[in-house]
mmCIF file of C-alpha atoms in Angstrom:
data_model
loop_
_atom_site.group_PDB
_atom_site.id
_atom_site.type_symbol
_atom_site.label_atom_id
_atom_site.label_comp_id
_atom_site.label_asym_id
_atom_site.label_seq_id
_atom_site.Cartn_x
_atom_site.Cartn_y
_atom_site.Cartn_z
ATOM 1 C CA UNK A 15 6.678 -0.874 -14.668
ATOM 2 C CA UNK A 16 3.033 -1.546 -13.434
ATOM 3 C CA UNK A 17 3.176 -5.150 -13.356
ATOM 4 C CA UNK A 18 2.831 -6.073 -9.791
ATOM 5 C CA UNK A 19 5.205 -9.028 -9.888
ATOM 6 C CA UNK A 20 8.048 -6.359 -10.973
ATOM 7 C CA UNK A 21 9.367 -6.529 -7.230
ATOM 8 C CA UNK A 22 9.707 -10.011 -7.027
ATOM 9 C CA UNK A 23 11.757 -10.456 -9.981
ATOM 10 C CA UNK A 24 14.001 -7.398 -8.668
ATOM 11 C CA UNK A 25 14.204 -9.246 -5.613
ATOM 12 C CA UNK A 26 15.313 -12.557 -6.792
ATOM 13 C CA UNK A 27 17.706 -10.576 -9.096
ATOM 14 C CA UNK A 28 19.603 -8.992 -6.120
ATOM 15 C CA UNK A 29 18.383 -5.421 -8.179
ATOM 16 C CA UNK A 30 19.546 -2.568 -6.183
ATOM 17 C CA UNK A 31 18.852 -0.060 -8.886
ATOM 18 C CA UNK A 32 16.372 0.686 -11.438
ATOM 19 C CA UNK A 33 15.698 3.727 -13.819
ATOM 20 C CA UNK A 34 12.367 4.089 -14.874
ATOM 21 C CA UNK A 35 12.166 5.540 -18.493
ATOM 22 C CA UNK A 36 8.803 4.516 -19.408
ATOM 23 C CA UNK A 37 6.722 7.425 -19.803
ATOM 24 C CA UNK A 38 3.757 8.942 -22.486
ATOM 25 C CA UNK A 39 5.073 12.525 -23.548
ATOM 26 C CA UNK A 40 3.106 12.550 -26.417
ATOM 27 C CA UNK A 41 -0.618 10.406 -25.574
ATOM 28 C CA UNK A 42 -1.668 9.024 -28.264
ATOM 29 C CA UNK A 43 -5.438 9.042 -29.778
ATOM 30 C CA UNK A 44 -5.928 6.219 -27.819
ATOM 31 C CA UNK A 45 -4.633 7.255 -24.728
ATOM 32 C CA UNK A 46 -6.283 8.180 -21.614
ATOM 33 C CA UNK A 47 -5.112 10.352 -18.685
ATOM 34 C CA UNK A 48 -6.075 6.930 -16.774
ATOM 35 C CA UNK A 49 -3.416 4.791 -18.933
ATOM 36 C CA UNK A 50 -0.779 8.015 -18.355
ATOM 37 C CA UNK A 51 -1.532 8.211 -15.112
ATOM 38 C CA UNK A 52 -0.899 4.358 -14.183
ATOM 39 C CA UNK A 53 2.567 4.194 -16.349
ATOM 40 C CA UNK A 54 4.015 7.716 -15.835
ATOM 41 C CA UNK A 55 2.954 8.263 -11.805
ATOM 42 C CA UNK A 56 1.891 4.529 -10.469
ATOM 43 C CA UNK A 57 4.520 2.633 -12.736
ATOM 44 C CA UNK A 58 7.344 5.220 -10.843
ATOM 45 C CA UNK A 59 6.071 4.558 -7.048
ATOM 46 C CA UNK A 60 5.924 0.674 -8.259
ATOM 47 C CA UNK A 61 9.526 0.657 -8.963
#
């Protein structure tokens, strides 16, 4: 969901819907509130 070359491949798919899924409910030790940030609020607007 944050790859930027997401919307090209939707586009050459003829993708007219998409439900994003991917979140972090539970961060992991290894987590960040950077890496939560980009896939739960950035990975939504990208799709």
């Amino acid at each position: 969901v944050r790859d930027p070359a997401l919307e090209g491949v939707l586009r050459d798919h003829a993708v007219d819907t998409v439900v994003h899924l991917a979140a972090i409910v539970t961060p992991g030790p290894d987590s960040s509130r950077e890496l939560e940030y980009s896939i739960d609020v950035l990975g939504t607007e990208n799709v």
